[in-house]
mmCIF file of C-alpha atoms in Angstrom:
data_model
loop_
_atom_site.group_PDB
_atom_site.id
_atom_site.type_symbol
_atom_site.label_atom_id
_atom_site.label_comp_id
_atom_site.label_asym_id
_atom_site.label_seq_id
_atom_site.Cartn_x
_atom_site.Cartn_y
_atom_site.Cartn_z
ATOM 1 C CA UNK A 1 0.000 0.000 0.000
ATOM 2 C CA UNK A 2 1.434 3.423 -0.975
ATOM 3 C CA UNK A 3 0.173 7.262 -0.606
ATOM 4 C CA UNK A 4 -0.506 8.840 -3.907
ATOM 5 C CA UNK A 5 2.100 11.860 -5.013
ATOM 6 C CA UNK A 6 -1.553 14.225 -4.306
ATOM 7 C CA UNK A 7 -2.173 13.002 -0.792
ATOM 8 C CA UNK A 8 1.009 12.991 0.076
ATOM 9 C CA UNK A 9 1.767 16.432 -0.729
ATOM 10 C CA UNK A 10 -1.646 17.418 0.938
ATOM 11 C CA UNK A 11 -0.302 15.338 3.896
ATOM 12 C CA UNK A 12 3.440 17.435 3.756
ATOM 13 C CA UNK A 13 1.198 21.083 3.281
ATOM 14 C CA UNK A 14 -0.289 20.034 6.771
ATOM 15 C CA UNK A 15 2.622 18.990 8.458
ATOM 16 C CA UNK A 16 4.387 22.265 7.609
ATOM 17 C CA UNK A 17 5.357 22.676 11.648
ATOM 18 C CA UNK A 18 6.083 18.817 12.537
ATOM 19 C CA UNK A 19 9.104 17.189 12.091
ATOM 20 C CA UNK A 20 9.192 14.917 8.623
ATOM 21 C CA UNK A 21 8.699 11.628 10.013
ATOM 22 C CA UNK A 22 4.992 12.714 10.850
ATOM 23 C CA UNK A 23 4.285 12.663 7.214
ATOM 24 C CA UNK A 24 6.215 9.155 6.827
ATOM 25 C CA UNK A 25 10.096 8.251 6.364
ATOM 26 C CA UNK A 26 12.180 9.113 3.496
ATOM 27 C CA UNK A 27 14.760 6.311 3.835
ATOM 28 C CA UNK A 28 16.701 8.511 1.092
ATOM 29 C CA UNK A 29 17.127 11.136 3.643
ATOM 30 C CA UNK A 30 17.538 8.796 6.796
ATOM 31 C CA UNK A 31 19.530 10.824 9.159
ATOM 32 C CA UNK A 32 18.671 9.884 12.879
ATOM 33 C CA UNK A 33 19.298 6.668 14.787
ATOM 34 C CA UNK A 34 15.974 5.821 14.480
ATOM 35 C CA UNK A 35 15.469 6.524 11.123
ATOM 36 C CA UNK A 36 18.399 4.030 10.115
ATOM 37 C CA UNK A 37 16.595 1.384 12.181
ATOM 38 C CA UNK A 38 13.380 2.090 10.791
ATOM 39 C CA UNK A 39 14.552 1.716 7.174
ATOM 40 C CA UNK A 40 16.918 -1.443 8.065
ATOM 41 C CA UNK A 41 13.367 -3.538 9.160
ATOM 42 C CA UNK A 42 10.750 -4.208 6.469
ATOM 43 C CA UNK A 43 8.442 -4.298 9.591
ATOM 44 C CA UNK A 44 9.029 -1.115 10.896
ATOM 45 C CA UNK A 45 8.966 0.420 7.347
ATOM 46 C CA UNK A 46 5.339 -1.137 7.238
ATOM 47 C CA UNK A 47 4.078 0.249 10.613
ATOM 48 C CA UNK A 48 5.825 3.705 9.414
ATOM 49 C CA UNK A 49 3.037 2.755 6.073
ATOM 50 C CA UNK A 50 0.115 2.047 8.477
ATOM 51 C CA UNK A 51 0.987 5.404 10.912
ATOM 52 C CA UNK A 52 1.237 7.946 8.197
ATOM 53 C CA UNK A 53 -2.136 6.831 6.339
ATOM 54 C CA UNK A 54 -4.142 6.495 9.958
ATOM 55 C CA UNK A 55 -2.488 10.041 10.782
ATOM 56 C CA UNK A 56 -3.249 11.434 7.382
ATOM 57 C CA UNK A 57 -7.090 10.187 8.199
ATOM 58 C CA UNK A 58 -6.878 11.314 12.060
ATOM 59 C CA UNK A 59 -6.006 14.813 11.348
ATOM 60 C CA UNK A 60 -8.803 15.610 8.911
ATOM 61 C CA UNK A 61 -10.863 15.546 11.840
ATOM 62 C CA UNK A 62 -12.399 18.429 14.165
ATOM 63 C CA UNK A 63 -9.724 17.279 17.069
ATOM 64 C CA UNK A 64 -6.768 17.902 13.789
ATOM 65 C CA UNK A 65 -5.143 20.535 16.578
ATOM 66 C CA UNK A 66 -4.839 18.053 19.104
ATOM 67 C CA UNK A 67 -3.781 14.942 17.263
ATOM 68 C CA UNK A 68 -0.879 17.088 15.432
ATOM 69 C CA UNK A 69 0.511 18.385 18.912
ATOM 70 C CA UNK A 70 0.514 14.540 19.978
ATOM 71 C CA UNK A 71 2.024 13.661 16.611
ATOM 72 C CA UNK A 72 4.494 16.249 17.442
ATOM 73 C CA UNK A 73 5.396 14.498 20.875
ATOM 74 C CA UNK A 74 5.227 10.978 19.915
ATOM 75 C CA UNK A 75 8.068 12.053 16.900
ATOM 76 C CA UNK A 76 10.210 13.275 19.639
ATOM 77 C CA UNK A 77 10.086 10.094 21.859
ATOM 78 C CA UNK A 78 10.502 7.919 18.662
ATOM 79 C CA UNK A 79 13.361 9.183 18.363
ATOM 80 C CA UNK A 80 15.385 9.123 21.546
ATOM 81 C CA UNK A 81 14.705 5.397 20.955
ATOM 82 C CA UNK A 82 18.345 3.519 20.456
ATOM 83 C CA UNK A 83 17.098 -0.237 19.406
ATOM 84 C CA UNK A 84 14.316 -1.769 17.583
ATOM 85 C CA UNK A 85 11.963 -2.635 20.298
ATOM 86 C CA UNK A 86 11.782 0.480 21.374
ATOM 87 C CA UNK A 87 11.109 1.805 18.052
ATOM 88 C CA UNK A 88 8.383 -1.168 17.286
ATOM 89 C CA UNK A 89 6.450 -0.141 20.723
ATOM 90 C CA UNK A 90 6.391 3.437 20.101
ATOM 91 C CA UNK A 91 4.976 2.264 16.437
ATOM 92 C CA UNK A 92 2.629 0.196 18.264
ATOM 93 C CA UNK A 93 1.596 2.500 20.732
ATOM 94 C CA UNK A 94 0.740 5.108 18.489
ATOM 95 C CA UNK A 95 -0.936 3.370 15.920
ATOM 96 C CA UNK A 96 -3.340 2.421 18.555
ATOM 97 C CA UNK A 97 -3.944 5.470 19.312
ATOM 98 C CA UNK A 98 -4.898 6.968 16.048
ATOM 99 C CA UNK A 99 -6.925 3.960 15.217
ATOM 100 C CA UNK A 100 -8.988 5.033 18.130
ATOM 101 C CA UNK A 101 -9.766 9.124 16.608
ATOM 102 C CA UNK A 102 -12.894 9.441 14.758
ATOM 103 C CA UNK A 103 -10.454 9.592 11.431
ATOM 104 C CA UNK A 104 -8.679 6.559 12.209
ATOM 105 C CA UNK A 105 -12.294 4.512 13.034
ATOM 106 C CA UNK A 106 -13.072 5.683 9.453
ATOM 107 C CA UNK A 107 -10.548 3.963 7.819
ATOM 108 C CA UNK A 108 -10.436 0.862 9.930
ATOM 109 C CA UNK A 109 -13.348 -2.091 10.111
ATOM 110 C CA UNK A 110 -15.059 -1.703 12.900
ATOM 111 C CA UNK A 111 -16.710 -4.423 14.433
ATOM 112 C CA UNK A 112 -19.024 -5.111 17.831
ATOM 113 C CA UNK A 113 -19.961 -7.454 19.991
ATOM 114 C CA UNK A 114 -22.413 -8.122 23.322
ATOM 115 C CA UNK A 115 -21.656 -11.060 25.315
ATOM 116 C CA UNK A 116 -24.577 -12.992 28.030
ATOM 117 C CA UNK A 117 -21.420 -12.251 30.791
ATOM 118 C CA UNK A 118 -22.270 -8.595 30.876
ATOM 119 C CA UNK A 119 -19.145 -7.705 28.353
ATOM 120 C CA UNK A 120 -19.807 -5.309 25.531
ATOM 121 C CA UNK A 121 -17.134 -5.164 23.026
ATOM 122 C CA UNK A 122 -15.389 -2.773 19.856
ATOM 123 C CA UNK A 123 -12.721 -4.095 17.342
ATOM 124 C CA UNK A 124 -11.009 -2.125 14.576
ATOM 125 C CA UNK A 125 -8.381 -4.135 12.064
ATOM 126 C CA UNK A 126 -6.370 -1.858 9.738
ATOM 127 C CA UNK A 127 -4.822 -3.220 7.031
ATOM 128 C CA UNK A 128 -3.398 -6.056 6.222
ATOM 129 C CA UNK A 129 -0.066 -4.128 4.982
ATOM 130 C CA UNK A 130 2.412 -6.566 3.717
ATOM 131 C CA UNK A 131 1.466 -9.390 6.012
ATOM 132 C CA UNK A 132 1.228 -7.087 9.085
ATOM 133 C CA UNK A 133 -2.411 -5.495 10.859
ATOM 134 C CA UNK A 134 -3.280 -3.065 13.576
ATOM 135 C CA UNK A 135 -5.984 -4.613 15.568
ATOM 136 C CA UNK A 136 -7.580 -2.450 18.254
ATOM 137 C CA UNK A 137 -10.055 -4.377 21.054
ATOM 138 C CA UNK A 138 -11.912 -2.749 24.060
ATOM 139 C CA UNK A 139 -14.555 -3.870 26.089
ATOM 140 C CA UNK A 140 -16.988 -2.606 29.102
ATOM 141 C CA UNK A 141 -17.604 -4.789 31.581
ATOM 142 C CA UNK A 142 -21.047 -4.118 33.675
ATOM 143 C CA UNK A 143 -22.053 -6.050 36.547
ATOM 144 C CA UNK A 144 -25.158 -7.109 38.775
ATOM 145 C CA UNK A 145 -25.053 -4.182 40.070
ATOM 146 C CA UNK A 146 -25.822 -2.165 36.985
ATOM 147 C CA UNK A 147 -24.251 1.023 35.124
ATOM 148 C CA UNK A 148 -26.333 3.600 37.841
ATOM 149 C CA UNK A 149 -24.384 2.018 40.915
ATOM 150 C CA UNK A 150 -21.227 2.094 39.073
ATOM 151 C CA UNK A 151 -20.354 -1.384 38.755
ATOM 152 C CA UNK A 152 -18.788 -0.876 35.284
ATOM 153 C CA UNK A 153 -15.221 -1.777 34.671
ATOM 154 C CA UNK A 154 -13.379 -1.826 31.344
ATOM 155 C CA UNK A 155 -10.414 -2.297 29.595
ATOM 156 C CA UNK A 156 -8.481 -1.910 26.052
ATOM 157 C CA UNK A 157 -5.449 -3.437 24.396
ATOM 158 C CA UNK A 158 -4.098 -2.884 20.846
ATOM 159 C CA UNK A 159 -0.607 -3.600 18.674
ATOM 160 C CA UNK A 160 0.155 -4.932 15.016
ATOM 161 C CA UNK A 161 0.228 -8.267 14.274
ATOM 162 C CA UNK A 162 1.238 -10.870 11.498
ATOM 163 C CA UNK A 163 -2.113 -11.761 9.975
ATOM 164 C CA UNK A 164 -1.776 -14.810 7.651
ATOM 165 C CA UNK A 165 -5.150 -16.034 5.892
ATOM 166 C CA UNK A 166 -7.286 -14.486 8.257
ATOM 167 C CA UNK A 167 -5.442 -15.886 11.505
ATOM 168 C CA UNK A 168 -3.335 -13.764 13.959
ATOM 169 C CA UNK A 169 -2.707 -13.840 17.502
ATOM 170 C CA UNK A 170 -1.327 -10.216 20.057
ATOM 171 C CA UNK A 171 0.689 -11.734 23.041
ATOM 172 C CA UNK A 172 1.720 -9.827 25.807
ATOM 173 C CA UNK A 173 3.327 -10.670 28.791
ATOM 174 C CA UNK A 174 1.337 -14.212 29.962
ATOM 175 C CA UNK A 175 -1.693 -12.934 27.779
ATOM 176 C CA UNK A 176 -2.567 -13.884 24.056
ATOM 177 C CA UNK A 177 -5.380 -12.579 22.149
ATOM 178 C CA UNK A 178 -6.430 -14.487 19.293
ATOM 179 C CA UNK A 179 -8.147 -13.101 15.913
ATOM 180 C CA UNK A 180 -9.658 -15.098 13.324
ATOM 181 C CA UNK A 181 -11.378 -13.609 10.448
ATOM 182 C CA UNK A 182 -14.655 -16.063 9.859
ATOM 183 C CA UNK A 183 -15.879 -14.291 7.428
ATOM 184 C CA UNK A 184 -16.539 -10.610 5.612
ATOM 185 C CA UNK A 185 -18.349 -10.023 8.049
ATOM 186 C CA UNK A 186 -17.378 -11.913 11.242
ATOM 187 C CA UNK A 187 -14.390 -12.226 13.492
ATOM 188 C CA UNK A 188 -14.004 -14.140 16.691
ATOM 189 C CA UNK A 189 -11.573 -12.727 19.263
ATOM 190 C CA UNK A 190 -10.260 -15.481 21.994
ATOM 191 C CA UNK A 191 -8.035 -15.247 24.808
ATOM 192 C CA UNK A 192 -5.864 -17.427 26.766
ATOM 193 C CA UNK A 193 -3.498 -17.210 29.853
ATOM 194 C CA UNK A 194 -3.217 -14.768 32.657
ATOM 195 C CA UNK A 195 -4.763 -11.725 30.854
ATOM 196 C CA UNK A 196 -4.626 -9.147 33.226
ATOM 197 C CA UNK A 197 -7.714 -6.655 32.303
ATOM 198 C CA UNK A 198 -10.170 -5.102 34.556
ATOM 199 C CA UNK A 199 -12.352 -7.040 37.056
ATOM 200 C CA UNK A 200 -14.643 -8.990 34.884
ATOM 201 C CA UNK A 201 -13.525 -7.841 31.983
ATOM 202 C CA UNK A 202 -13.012 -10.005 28.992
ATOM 203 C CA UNK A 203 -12.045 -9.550 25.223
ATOM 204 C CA UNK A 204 -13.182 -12.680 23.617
ATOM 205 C CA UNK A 205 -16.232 -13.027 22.029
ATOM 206 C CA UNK A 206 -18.065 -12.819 17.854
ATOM 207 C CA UNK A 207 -17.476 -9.552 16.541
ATOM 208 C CA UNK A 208 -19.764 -8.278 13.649
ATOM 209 C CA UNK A 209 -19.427 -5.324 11.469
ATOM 210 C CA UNK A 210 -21.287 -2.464 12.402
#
């Protein structure tokens, strides 16, 4: 997947007081540490891919103002990073984010679910890009005790993962999250080990487009 020469120029025009690598790496003009690492990884050049075109979507936007002074912060911490896995978080991290803005939703399939357990659930996939997606997953949580008396809890976790004919799984930690595409229009989310979320709180379930 590449930007057209028009919407990336339209992209640059906006960026005019960000640093570059808002608008997406030039590995031509690699000059930082990070840059170097970013255009030494096929993988890192793909979530540099999947940032730029959920940023370019994100700041068309009302919050535009908000997301570009963000933009403007994540760039900085990006680079102070000095190996890959730093660089492949702060990716992560921030493609999560933007898949969450009301441009980055608009770009992304967006898919729901409501369990019997009281869990009520969103997914977002971006992409495939060569081999890799962003997959976003959140879900709310309400008890016996109802939404009124506060017994709500909830909880989110994203990153970019291999996706290989419609199969891919996010692990963290003692937690894995799996994702299998069952059809245009269904996915089922499963999760195994020591997932760590909010009290009752669970991401698993059939997710259907909206």
């Amino acid at each position: 997947m590449t930007i057209s020469k028009l919407a990336l120029a339209t992209l640059i025009s906006s960026l005019f007081a960000l640093p570059a690598m808002a608008a997406g790496i030039d590995c031509a003009k690699a000059a930082s540490t990070s840059d170097h690492m970013i255009c030494a990884d096929q993988t890192l050049r793909t979530r540099d891919v999947m940032m730029s075109s959920l940023y370019a979507a994100a700041v068309k936007e009302v919050d535009a103002s908000k997301i570009k002074q963000q933009q403007q912060r994540w760039v900085k911490s990006l680079q102070s990073c000095t190996d890959a896995a730093c660089v492949r978080q702060a990716y992560d991290d921030q493609i999560g984010f933007l898949m969450t803005t009301k441009g980055g939703r608009r770009v992304s399939t967006n898919l729901t679910t409501e369990n019997t357990d009281g869990n009520e659930g969103d997914l977002s996939i971006f992409g495939p890009i060569d081999g890799l997606a962003a997959v976003s997953v959140a879900s709310t949580f309400v008890g016996p005790g109802g939404a009124d008396a506060g017994d709500v809890n909830a909880d989110n976790v994203s990153g970019v993962i291999p996706l290989k004919d419609g199969h891919g799984k996010l692990s963290a930690d003692n937690c894995s999250i799996g994702f299998d595409r069952l059809n245009a229009q269904t996915w089922r989310v499963s999760q195994s080990g020591a997932c760590q979320f909010a009290n009752g709180v669970t991401m698993q379930g059939i997710y259907r487009r909206q």
